[in-house]
Amino acid sequence: MAADLGYVALLLAFVLSIFAALAAWWGERRRTIELVFSARNSVLAVAGLLTLAVLIELFLLLSGDFRVMYVAQVTNRAMPAFFKVTALWGGQAGSLLFWSWLMALFAAAAVLGGWQRTRLLIPKVIVVTQLTLAFFLSLISGIWALLASPLEALGMPASAALMAEMETLIPFYQLKFTPVDGNGLNPLLRHWGMIIHPPLLYLGFVGFVIPFAFAVAALSTRQTGDLWIRVIRRWTLVAWLFLSMGLLVGMWWAYGVLGWGGYWGWDPVENAALMPWLTGTAFLHSVIIQERRGMFKVWNMVLIMVTYSLVIFGTFLTRSGVVSSVHAFAQSGVGPLFLGFVAATFVASVLLLFTRLDSLRSENALDSWVSREAVFLLNNVLFLAIFFVTFWGTIFPVISELLAGQKAIVGPPFFNQVNGPLFGLLVLTMGIAPLMPWRRASPGKLARLLVWPILAGLATTLGLLAVPTLRQFAILPGTSLRIVPVTAFYGLLVFTLVVIGQEFWRGTRTRRRAVGEAYWTALVNLVRYNRRRYGGYLVHLGVVLIALGVIGTQFFKVETQRNLARGESFTITSPLTGTYTVTYEGLSASIVAEDVRRTAAVLKITREGQFVGLLQPGQDFFIAQEQAMTTPAMHHSLAEDLYIILAGWEDGGVTATFKAYVEPLINWLWIGGLVFILGTAMAVWPTPVEERRIAVATSASGRVVTARS
């Protein structure tokens, strides 16, 4: 009964989403306010119906109703209740329901929040969000399964079979029998990182639909001034923040669970989440120029359209089965549908853009290549270059298989060697941009501002080159030349760090002189009243710290593998802190959950003869799935991690094999991630100045419309 009620709520939401899109379009076209109001109410009703459907799905998961196919796929009786809740997004059908629910909530918030100040744009926003939502709901409503018989009659049995299987994607689909127990959740997903990683990514993906909807609305209504940019700034930052957090948590999960000593492998699904982040970041930088100088209007429209398309494309990669990934779902009929949808929306967006080019003329031209506008433009080019490299490397295996019949694998070395220098140039632009004035820079003043950052960067590079233990690692990838690529990158980081520090110091000193406050009070108030600017600087500081960790693990990482008998030891030498000695003391077994059995090794760790602690790497065996999962053990410090996994054992633990890694500076990646998140949250936080600007833009928009009517 509960499953039937959930399915009815899902179908009603699907029907109402289509009605809302049609009513908003027709109401705006015919200037019938009643239809627009009806569309708004339908958007709210869709959010309510999908909330009901999600609550029913959660009830089915918690109660263990294994007659429902999805419940049987992702839960079993032995699973703790907490994991049964998170199983909502642990499979294909449930994750699509969860995605749709979030989309409905975002759409409702956008409609309610913008009803007064963006009333001219809201009808088209409803059209875009509800059509997107209707597509996702169609995938889990069983609608596409109705095509199976016609396709079979047309002599297309393979396509008919794929469409027929779409019926099983209904989250409330019921089996003809009730299994005794379910399959249980994939063991890799039973980790706090994967519990919060998918929701964060979904919030980021869904969040970017709202800026895209406002962009389309602005084009459709020719309201291409400041209003839509100012309104979507916070939406874009929120989506970007969630996507950033999703990427960081995913990296932590890969590092702490997969047991390979890394956090990013340029996996196709990892890349699918990174690509919209890259174009979204370019968009966030580029809109600053439009706000300040009225430039790059077409460019900004293209960027947000590409970002939206990449969100749908990334969902396609995850769910189509065309790429192999630990993150991907099994092959299903949703792949062709996603590909068709992303193609249709992208083509429609581009056509709309071409018909509105006359309303997107820039108000100013680029005055000088030595200006903040020029640096931001270079910044955009670099972000897009990284995107194109990542996109090409991700889809190349698919293209090679289609054209040559053989899948060519593009591995991490390709991405690292091409994208590494591009990221280095990005760090350089991050350092230069704050020093550049708008329109044109004074060479003398710019030289004075650059002198200390340049000296600090050069001193760092030369100082690191003089350290013998580091010099042996500073090798240009693919060559035997002991030159300076790594140390130069650290010099760039210090250059940018000094620029950021300079900006905080200059602002604090200026405020102290103007207001007479103490230094600390002046700094706090400076940030308080300029959250957008200094929040951005904190984001840049976070990027510097992240890069510090990435370079450390990329170039200075040390690893070894040894088989030990009880009482035997091996050593591994850190390039930063000395030599670790690892002694194997034995194996132990325990039950950590009703359906999980753990085998762990006890290792005594010393460094340069000093006792560090005990580590217990192990393997968890999930009884229901008959699957083992590695559980690494780590000793953390600001300098590095000692990371050890139990690779196997013989004769009940008489001997055991271990892989050990020293991960220099890895924890600065996570610290940088926290600073990054703090800076973004600060930049998102509304200020009275920003609210006044939106109010002025809204008033101006209203006057334009009145004049036209």
XYZ file of C-alpha atoms in Angstrom:
709
model
C 0.000 0.000 0.000
C 2.773 2.449 0.915
C 4.632 1.648 -2.312
C 1.480 2.287 -4.351
C 0.962 5.642 -2.619
C 4.583 6.594 -3.321
C 4.194 5.740 -6.999
C 0.997 7.799 -7.262
C 2.808 10.786 -5.695
C 5.630 10.324 -8.210
C 3.257 10.215 -11.186
C 1.324 13.257 -9.972
C 4.594 15.161 -9.578
C 5.554 14.240 -13.143
C 2.209 15.416 -14.544
C 2.232 18.638 -12.510
C 5.801 19.488 -13.554
C 4.726 19.352 -17.201
C 1.610 21.375 -16.421
C 3.678 23.999 -14.570
C 6.027 24.412 -17.552
C 3.152 24.739 -20.029
C 1.097 27.064 -17.814
C 4.064 29.349 -17.148
C 4.962 29.504 -20.840
C 1.411 30.171 -22.009
C 0.638 32.549 -19.137
C 3.708 34.653 -19.857
C 3.048 34.585 -23.600
C -0.592 35.648 -23.208
C 0.063 37.874 -20.154
C -2.414 35.799 -18.154
C -1.339 36.245 -14.546
C -3.727 33.548 -13.317
C -1.896 30.902 -15.328
C 1.471 32.075 -13.990
C 0.112 31.874 -10.437
C -1.179 28.387 -11.205
C 2.265 27.405 -12.498
C 3.883 28.723 -9.321
C 1.466 26.751 -7.150
C 2.160 23.643 -9.234
C 5.898 24.048 -8.606
C 5.203 24.092 -4.871
C 2.893 21.090 -5.200
C 5.565 19.129 -7.082
C 8.006 19.805 -4.233
C 5.432 18.590 -1.719
C 4.577 15.438 -3.694
C 8.230 14.484 -4.139
C 8.847 15.075 -0.442
C 6.031 12.608 0.244
C 7.522 10.119 -2.230
C 10.966 10.377 -0.581
C 9.479 9.899 2.900
C 7.617 6.801 1.708
C 10.786 5.419 0.126
C 12.640 5.962 3.402
C 9.844 4.168 5.285
C 10.108 1.208 2.897
C 13.891 1.083 3.324
C 13.736 1.239 7.123
C 10.921 -1.300 7.404
C 12.712 -3.756 5.092
C 9.881 -4.192 2.595
C 11.827 -6.488 0.259
C 8.873 -6.863 -2.083
C 9.919 -3.442 -3.381
C 12.750 -4.183 -5.806
C 14.857 -1.172 -4.868
C 14.695 -2.012 -1.162
C 15.839 -5.575 -1.920
C 18.714 -4.267 -4.057
C 20.284 -1.874 -1.544
C 19.386 -3.121 1.960
C 19.312 -6.301 3.993
C 18.181 -7.243 7.492
C 21.643 -6.975 9.040
C 22.287 -3.380 7.879
C 22.172 -0.670 10.581
C 19.235 1.740 10.267
C 21.558 4.645 9.463
C 22.868 2.929 6.344
C 19.318 2.028 5.336
C 18.522 5.752 5.250
C 21.594 6.559 3.160
C 20.686 3.683 0.827
C 18.147 6.148 -0.611
C 20.933 7.368 -2.941
C 22.881 4.110 -2.999
C 21.316 2.799 -6.224
C 20.152 4.031 -9.621
C 16.427 4.432 -8.947
C 16.787 5.936 -5.481
C 19.482 8.402 -6.520
C 17.339 9.649 -9.409
C 14.425 10.119 -6.992
C 16.727 11.971 -4.601
C 18.086 14.158 -7.459
C 14.529 14.987 -8.547
C 13.473 15.851 -5.007
C 16.389 18.262 -4.583
C 15.589 19.805 -7.962
C 11.983 20.336 -6.887
C 13.074 22.019 -3.636
C 15.546 24.304 -5.436
C 12.892 25.264 -7.996
C 10.370 26.040 -5.259
C 12.930 28.161 -3.396
C 13.843 30.057 -6.578
C 10.199 30.767 -7.376
C 9.286 31.880 -3.865
C 12.479 33.871 -3.270
C 12.367 35.693 -6.576
C 8.644 36.216 -6.988
C 8.749 39.940 -6.222
C 12.127 41.120 -7.471
C 12.385 38.878 -10.555
C 8.724 38.556 -11.476
C 9.507 39.213 -15.163
C 11.896 36.251 -15.282
C 10.064 33.755 -13.078
C 7.713 32.293 -15.746
C 10.638 31.204 -17.935
C 12.549 30.016 -14.861
C 9.575 27.772 -14.108
C 9.590 26.468 -17.688
C 13.286 25.500 -17.604
C 13.351 23.993 -14.111
C 10.134 22.031 -14.551
C 11.077 20.633 -17.962
C 14.414 19.501 -16.519
C 12.593 17.982 -13.561
C 10.002 16.324 -15.808
C 12.795 14.612 -17.752
C 14.319 13.165 -14.591
C 10.921 12.092 -13.284
C 10.165 10.393 -16.605
C 13.165 8.115 -16.047
C 11.748 6.734 -12.779
C 8.047 6.806 -13.584
C 7.959 3.923 -16.060
C 6.811 6.168 -18.918
C 9.596 5.104 -21.277
C 8.721 1.423 -20.819
C 5.577 2.107 -22.869
C 7.821 2.387 -25.943
C 8.966 -1.240 -25.668
C 6.104 -2.734 -27.702
C 6.226 -0.161 -30.559
C 10.013 -0.577 -30.834
C 9.630 -4.350 -30.912
C 7.060 -4.020 -33.700
C 9.487 -1.810 -35.654
C 12.122 -4.562 -35.545
C 14.335 -2.969 -32.875
C 14.522 -5.683 -30.208
C 17.655 -4.330 -28.449
C 16.115 -0.881 -27.994
C 12.823 -2.461 -26.956
C 14.583 -4.489 -24.268
C 16.321 -1.382 -22.888
C 13.029 0.502 -22.706
C 11.269 -2.457 -21.070
C 13.939 -2.532 -18.358
C 13.165 1.126 -17.565
C 10.127 -0.100 -15.632
C 12.452 -1.546 -13.000
C 13.883 1.945 -12.406
C 10.671 2.907 -10.623
C 11.739 3.308 -6.958
C 8.453 1.694 -5.907
C 8.508 -1.170 -8.416
C 7.205 -4.319 -6.716
C 8.371 -7.870 -7.323
C 5.941 -10.725 -7.789
C 7.386 -12.373 -4.668
C 8.929 -11.261 -1.397
C 12.626 -12.209 -0.976
C 13.704 -13.522 2.409
C 16.465 -10.917 2.547
C 17.952 -8.191 0.404
C 21.338 -7.841 -1.273
C 22.548 -5.030 0.961
C 24.383 -1.829 0.159
C 27.660 -1.932 -1.752
C 30.363 -2.156 0.960
C 32.293 0.709 -0.630
C 29.315 2.971 0.122
C 29.239 2.113 3.827
C 31.601 4.911 4.771
C 30.788 8.386 6.031
C 32.536 9.900 3.006
C 30.223 8.178 0.536
C 27.247 8.894 2.783
C 27.629 12.651 2.306
C 29.600 12.758 -0.972
C 26.665 12.009 -3.342
C 24.221 14.462 -1.687
C 26.822 17.233 -1.872
C 27.463 16.540 -5.550
C 23.736 16.375 -6.269
C 23.203 19.704 -4.494
C 25.953 21.195 -6.649
C 24.591 19.708 -9.853
C 21.001 20.689 -9.102
C 22.057 24.139 -7.934
C 23.554 25.005 -11.331
C 20.173 24.440 -12.985
C 18.846 27.621 -11.326
C 21.454 30.045 -12.798
C 20.936 28.388 -16.191
C 17.176 28.864 -15.878
C 17.615 32.565 -15.079
C 20.028 32.948 -17.997
C 17.501 31.427 -20.399
C 14.777 33.616 -18.873
C 16.923 36.734 -19.317
C 17.553 35.869 -22.973
C 13.911 35.037 -23.658
C 12.624 38.280 -22.142
C 15.615 40.359 -23.347
C 16.251 41.391 -19.723
C 20.001 40.964 -20.168
C 21.132 43.789 -17.905
C 22.507 43.460 -14.376
C 19.435 41.921 -12.720
C 19.837 38.286 -13.679
C 23.581 38.365 -12.966
C 23.109 39.814 -9.491
C 20.255 37.460 -8.642
C 22.055 34.297 -9.705
C 25.390 35.194 -8.095
C 24.397 33.669 -4.766
C 22.720 30.674 -6.427
C 25.877 30.028 -8.420
C 28.132 30.367 -5.397
C 25.942 27.995 -3.369
C 25.970 25.404 -6.169
C 29.723 25.867 -6.609
C 30.262 25.508 -2.848
C 28.322 22.239 -2.686
C 30.092 20.880 -5.757
C 33.465 21.868 -4.276
C 32.633 20.149 -0.990
C 31.437 17.087 -2.892
C 34.738 16.884 -4.769
C 36.775 17.302 -1.567
C 34.778 14.688 0.357
C 35.037 12.326 -2.615
C 38.809 12.768 -2.568
C 38.874 12.009 1.155
C 36.754 8.898 0.596
C 39.049 7.656 -2.175
C 42.067 8.276 0.065
C 40.617 6.657 3.167
C 38.710 3.714 1.668
C 40.008 2.516 -1.683
C 43.439 1.671 -0.285
C 45.666 2.815 -3.138
C 47.319 5.685 -1.310
C 45.825 8.354 -3.568
C 42.841 10.684 -3.646
C 42.367 11.520 -7.336
C 42.885 9.122 -10.239
C 41.346 11.077 -13.135
C 38.562 8.512 -13.166
C 35.851 9.318 -15.790
C 33.216 9.910 -13.126
C 35.588 12.065 -11.072
C 36.186 14.076 -14.231
C 32.433 14.332 -14.807
C 32.110 16.219 -11.513
C 35.262 18.289 -12.092
C 34.283 19.610 -15.540
C 31.202 21.649 -14.486
C 33.241 22.894 -11.525
C 35.870 24.235 -13.940
C 33.396 26.022 -16.211
C 31.367 27.194 -13.197
C 34.522 28.692 -11.681
C 35.277 30.456 -14.959
C 31.713 31.819 -14.955
C 32.028 33.140 -11.377
C 35.163 35.070 -12.332
C 33.776 36.300 -15.627
C 30.525 37.717 -14.238
C 32.573 40.048 -12.052
C 33.677 41.780 -15.257
C 30.092 42.037 -16.493
C 28.990 43.547 -13.178
C 31.865 46.018 -13.106
C 32.395 46.924 -16.757
C 29.391 45.543 -18.690
C 31.660 43.252 -20.732
C 31.720 39.549 -21.705
C 27.919 39.186 -21.772
C 27.871 36.581 -24.543
C 30.797 34.778 -22.942
C 28.937 34.517 -19.620
C 25.844 33.115 -21.293
C 27.957 30.490 -23.059
C 29.701 29.532 -19.825
C 26.505 28.944 -17.852
C 24.969 27.002 -20.742
C 28.038 24.783 -20.976
C 28.016 24.280 -17.205
C 24.382 23.161 -17.242
C 25.055 20.819 -20.153
C 28.035 19.339 -18.317
C 25.857 18.712 -15.260
C 23.517 16.591 -17.387
C 26.447 15.050 -19.284
C 28.105 14.081 -16.001
C 24.909 12.399 -14.877
C 24.864 10.573 -18.227
C 28.432 9.311 -17.736
C 27.592 8.033 -14.256
C 24.464 6.176 -15.312
C 24.948 5.113 -18.905
C 27.520 2.361 -18.409
C 29.676 3.702 -21.277
C 32.628 4.171 -18.910
C 34.050 1.814 -16.327
C 34.344 3.342 -12.869
C 34.011 2.385 -9.232
C 31.623 5.354 -9.011
C 29.359 4.417 -11.937
C 26.056 2.564 -11.994
C 25.456 -0.452 -14.212
C 24.496 -0.055 -17.864
C 20.835 0.822 -18.413
C 18.472 2.445 -20.868
C 18.876 5.903 -19.323
C 22.131 6.519 -21.237
C 20.640 7.279 -24.683
C 17.865 9.325 -23.079
C 20.360 11.466 -21.164
C 22.451 11.963 -24.288
C 19.400 13.024 -26.266
C 18.277 15.417 -23.530
C 21.664 17.105 -23.144
C 21.957 17.488 -26.933
C 18.448 18.941 -27.248
C 18.866 21.439 -24.396
C 22.304 22.564 -25.575
C 21.173 23.095 -29.172
C 18.031 24.942 -28.027
C 20.116 27.172 -25.724
C 22.606 28.045 -28.448
C 19.825 28.855 -30.920
C 18.188 31.129 -28.344
C 21.537 32.808 -27.733
C 22.021 33.526 -31.445
C 18.576 35.099 -31.707
C 19.375 37.453 -28.806
C 22.906 38.542 -29.696
C 21.718 42.083 -30.348
C 20.763 42.468 -26.656
C 24.162 41.263 -25.421
C 26.423 44.008 -26.757
C 29.278 44.905 -24.428
C 29.088 48.346 -22.867
C 32.880 48.764 -22.806
C 35.947 47.423 -24.583
C 39.174 46.039 -23.174
C 41.317 49.139 -22.578
C 44.639 47.416 -21.913
C 46.142 43.959 -21.741
C 47.745 45.059 -18.456
C 44.502 45.264 -16.463
C 42.322 43.176 -14.202
C 39.931 42.447 -17.064
C 42.764 40.972 -19.121
C 43.973 38.784 -16.236
C 40.423 37.534 -15.650
C 40.157 36.734 -19.351
C 43.411 34.765 -19.192
C 42.073 33.041 -16.084
C 38.973 32.000 -18.045
C 41.061 30.698 -20.937
C 43.119 28.559 -18.562
C 40.039 27.098 -16.868
C 38.577 26.216 -20.255
C 41.886 24.741 -21.431
C 41.896 22.424 -18.396
C 38.270 21.585 -19.115
C 38.985 20.685 -22.756
C 41.945 18.493 -21.781
C 39.836 16.732 -19.160
C 36.862 16.368 -21.500
C 38.983 14.958 -24.321
C 40.785 12.511 -22.057
C 37.455 11.361 -20.597
C 35.603 10.700 -23.846
C 38.592 9.517 -25.920
C 38.183 5.841 -24.869
C 34.561 5.939 -26.026
C 35.473 7.629 -29.327
C 38.318 5.189 -29.980
C 36.001 2.261 -29.385
C 33.399 3.668 -31.768
C 35.897 4.452 -34.542
C 38.512 1.707 -34.155
C 36.635 -0.988 -32.269
C 39.188 -0.883 -29.452
C 38.997 1.164 -26.261
C 42.169 3.217 -25.726
C 42.726 4.075 -22.074
C 43.868 7.574 -21.155
C 45.639 7.359 -17.817
C 46.649 9.824 -15.091
C 50.069 10.645 -16.667
C 48.328 12.355 -19.598
C 46.148 14.514 -17.350
C 48.975 15.321 -14.931
C 51.501 16.322 -17.590
C 49.087 18.505 -19.570
C 46.954 19.973 -16.790
C 49.800 20.440 -14.286
C 51.426 23.421 -16.064
C 47.982 24.914 -16.731
C 47.157 24.782 -13.025
C 50.542 26.424 -12.367
C 49.608 29.329 -14.644
C 46.257 29.577 -12.830
C 48.079 30.014 -9.530
C 50.126 32.792 -11.157
C 46.984 34.625 -12.357
C 45.511 34.255 -8.840
C 48.535 36.115 -7.544
C 48.570 38.844 -10.179
C 44.820 39.598 -10.400
C 44.401 41.313 -6.969
C 47.225 43.725 -7.811
C 45.759 44.751 -11.150
C 43.460 47.799 -11.323
C 40.467 47.959 -13.599
C 40.951 49.360 -17.120
C 44.712 50.044 -17.057
C 47.639 49.427 -14.710
C 50.342 51.947 -13.877
C 53.682 50.177 -14.578
C 55.459 51.913 -11.695
C 52.812 51.154 -9.097
C 52.452 47.571 -10.314
C 56.220 47.049 -10.053
C 56.213 48.314 -6.459
C 53.400 45.932 -5.527
C 55.085 42.972 -7.202
C 58.577 43.348 -5.773
C 58.043 41.547 -2.448
C 55.942 38.668 -3.857
C 58.534 38.079 -6.614
C 61.445 38.137 -4.166
C 59.629 35.736 -1.823
C 58.845 33.364 -4.685
C 62.422 33.380 -5.996
C 63.852 32.871 -2.511
C 61.547 29.875 -2.004
C 62.546 28.276 -5.313
C 66.272 28.762 -4.747
C 66.050 27.668 -1.129
C 64.268 24.419 -1.990
C 66.763 23.673 -4.750
C 69.512 23.870 -2.155
C 67.947 21.119 0.014
C 69.694 17.849 -0.952
C 66.858 15.513 0.121
C 64.364 17.441 -2.024
C 66.619 18.012 -5.006
C 66.580 14.313 -5.846
C 62.800 14.473 -6.315
C 62.673 17.613 -8.479
C 62.662 15.802 -11.812
C 60.696 16.947 -14.817
C 58.233 14.110 -15.601
C 59.359 12.063 -18.587
C 62.995 13.205 -18.430
C 66.108 12.568 -16.349
C 66.802 16.283 -15.904
C 67.127 17.446 -12.310
C 65.666 20.899 -12.838
C 63.186 23.143 -11.112
C 59.539 22.399 -12.043
C 58.479 21.438 -8.523
C 60.443 24.089 -6.698
C 59.249 26.705 -9.201
C 55.665 25.692 -8.489
C 56.268 26.180 -4.774
C 57.765 29.556 -5.612
C 54.511 30.452 -7.394
C 52.535 29.380 -4.329
C 54.602 31.611 -2.073
C 54.271 34.468 -4.592
C 50.475 34.158 -4.432
C 50.508 33.736 -0.653
C 52.464 36.961 -0.200
C 50.077 38.815 -2.535
C 47.086 37.647 -0.462
C 48.841 38.675 2.754
C 49.704 42.039 1.218
C 46.061 42.671 0.317
C 44.888 41.960 3.857
C 47.675 44.145 5.264
C 47.018 47.064 2.900
C 43.290 46.997 3.594
C 43.781 46.769 7.364
C 46.346 49.579 7.402
C 44.124 51.844 5.276
C 41.095 51.236 7.517
C 43.143 51.816 10.671
C 44.368 55.163 9.348
C 40.877 56.196 8.226
C 38.900 55.090 11.292
C 41.521 54.897 14.023
C 40.805 51.287 15.012
C 43.318 48.835 16.463
C 44.911 46.494 13.923
C 42.865 43.418 14.914
C 39.580 45.390 15.015
C 40.399 46.984 11.664
C 41.061 43.550 10.125
C 37.810 42.069 11.473
C 35.727 45.016 10.282
C 37.531 45.084 6.936
C 36.474 41.491 6.270
C 33.032 42.025 7.815
C 32.114 44.872 5.478
C 33.853 43.444 2.398
C 32.920 39.780 2.697
C 32.718 39.203 -1.026
C 36.223 40.505 -1.739
C 38.042 39.010 1.230
C 36.038 35.798 1.077
C 37.441 35.471 -2.439
C 40.963 35.987 -1.092
C 40.354 33.215 1.460
C 39.236 30.946 -1.382
C 42.526 31.702 -3.134
C 44.415 30.977 0.099
C 42.604 27.636 0.281
C 43.680 26.866 -3.285
C 47.305 27.627 -2.371
C 47.164 25.242 0.592
C 45.472 22.560 -1.518
C 48.205 22.939 -4.140
C 50.832 22.637 -1.391
C 49.458 19.196 -0.522
C 48.894 18.095 -4.119
C 52.462 18.877 -5.166
C 53.868 17.246 -2.047
C 52.101 13.940 -2.674
C 52.565 14.069 -6.441
C 56.340 14.530 -6.440
C 57.658 13.515 -3.006
C 55.569 10.421 -2.303
C 57.479 7.288 -1.206
C 56.068 3.756 -1.281
C 57.144 0.195 -0.621
C 55.652 -3.282 -0.260
C 56.954 -6.002 2.048
C 55.982 -9.450 3.285
C 56.734 -9.916 7.011
C 56.670 -12.704 9.545
C 55.634 -11.887 13.112
C 58.324 -9.829 14.769
C 59.943 -8.715 11.506
C 60.284 -5.092 10.428
C 60.776 -2.933 7.370
C 61.737 0.717 6.953
C 60.448 3.529 4.767
C 62.197 6.896 4.572
C 60.327 10.186 4.431
C 61.880 13.011 2.403
C 60.832 15.411 5.185
C 61.042 13.809 8.637
C 63.310 10.774 8.586
C 62.976 6.973 8.560
C 59.979 5.018 9.852
C 60.398 1.467 11.153
C 57.296 -0.752 10.912
C 57.201 -3.952 13.004
C 54.536 -6.637 12.477
C 53.264 -7.938 15.829
C 50.384 -10.177 14.758
C 46.863 -10.496 13.377
C 43.515 -10.180 15.163
C 39.890 -10.872 14.176
C 36.722 -9.171 15.429
C 33.060 -8.583 14.611
C 32.477 -4.861 13.984
C 28.842 -5.146 12.861
C 26.243 -7.869 12.559
C 27.228 -8.480 8.941
C 30.893 -7.349 8.982
C 33.941 -9.320 10.125
C 37.276 -7.499 10.433
C 40.797 -8.891 10.236
C 43.451 -6.407 11.350
C 47.212 -6.428 11.745
C 48.943 -4.804 14.704
C 51.959 -2.711 13.667
C 54.402 -0.916 15.940
C 55.657 2.344 14.390
C 58.842 4.176 15.324
C 60.560 7.124 13.638
C 64.297 7.612 14.045
C 64.099 5.246 17.042
C 61.273 7.172 18.755
C 57.966 5.366 19.376
C 55.174 6.901 17.265
C 52.233 4.591 17.986
C 50.357 1.475 16.928
C 48.567 1.191 13.603
C 45.996 -1.467 12.715
C 45.367 -1.732 8.964
C 42.867 -4.417 8.081
C 40.219 -5.837 5.826
C 36.473 -5.831 6.467
C 34.599 -8.830 5.096
C 30.911 -8.173 4.331
C 29.188 -11.494 4.857
C 26.026 -10.925 2.815
C 27.901 -9.661 -0.249
C 30.876 -12.013 0.287
C 33.086 -9.026 -0.440
C 36.216 -7.727 1.309
C 37.117 -4.050 1.660
C 40.491 -2.655 2.638
C 40.676 -0.399 5.700
C 43.939 1.599 5.650
C 45.613 2.832 8.821
C 47.305 6.220 8.968
C 49.546 8.238 11.236
C 48.789 11.920 10.609
C 50.992 14.984 11.012
C 51.231 18.387 9.354
C 54.356 17.207 7.565
C 52.952 13.950 6.156
C 50.899 10.788 6.545
C 52.305 7.321 7.047
C 49.678 5.263 5.181
C 49.652 1.456 5.445
C 47.295 -1.194 4.086
C 47.106 -4.914 4.766
C 47.384 -6.464 1.301
C 47.054 -10.104 2.405
C 48.181 -12.781 4.852
C 49.137 -16.442 4.921
C 48.767 -19.301 7.444
C 46.366 -17.436 9.683
C 48.664 -14.453 10.021
C 52.044 -16.144 10.399
C 53.142 -13.875 7.550
C 51.427 -10.846 6.079
C 51.989 -8.467 3.171
C 51.839 -4.704 3.636
C 51.899 -1.705 1.329
C 53.232 1.460 2.916
C 53.236 5.033 1.636
C 54.648 8.285 2.944
C 52.344 11.072 1.744
C 54.205 14.377 2.250
C 52.082 17.452 3.041
C 48.824 15.574 2.302
C 46.981 17.083 5.253
C 47.477 20.592 3.869
C 45.116 19.514 1.092
C 42.332 18.944 3.638
C 43.224 22.090 5.619
C 43.151 24.063 2.377
C 39.760 22.553 1.596
C 38.372 23.859 4.896
C 39.782 27.347 4.234
C 38.327 27.169 0.712
C 34.868 26.318 2.090
C 35.090 29.060 4.737
C 36.006 31.655 2.110
C 33.176 30.604 -0.194
C 30.649 30.668 2.656
C 31.859 34.167 3.541
C 31.483 35.333 -0.063
C 27.968 33.846 -0.275
C 26.754 35.559 2.893
C 24.485 38.484 1.932
C 25.470 42.059 2.695
C 23.310 45.213 2.761
C 25.337 46.638 -0.135
C 24.603 43.601 -2.322
C 20.887 43.718 -1.448
C 20.765 47.398 -2.408
C 22.424 46.642 -5.758
C 19.848 43.937 -6.502
C 17.051 46.336 -5.535
C 18.441 48.994 -7.901
C 18.772 46.430 -10.707
C 15.206 45.250 -10.073
C 13.887 48.818 -10.205
C 15.770 49.507 -13.433
C 14.424 46.301 -14.959
C 10.901 47.286 -14.068
C 11.309 50.720 -15.656
C 12.556 49.158 -18.885
C 9.546 46.890 -19.110
C 7.126 49.719 -18.386
C 8.666 51.758 -21.162
C 8.349 48.890 -23.619
C 4.769 48.208 -22.749
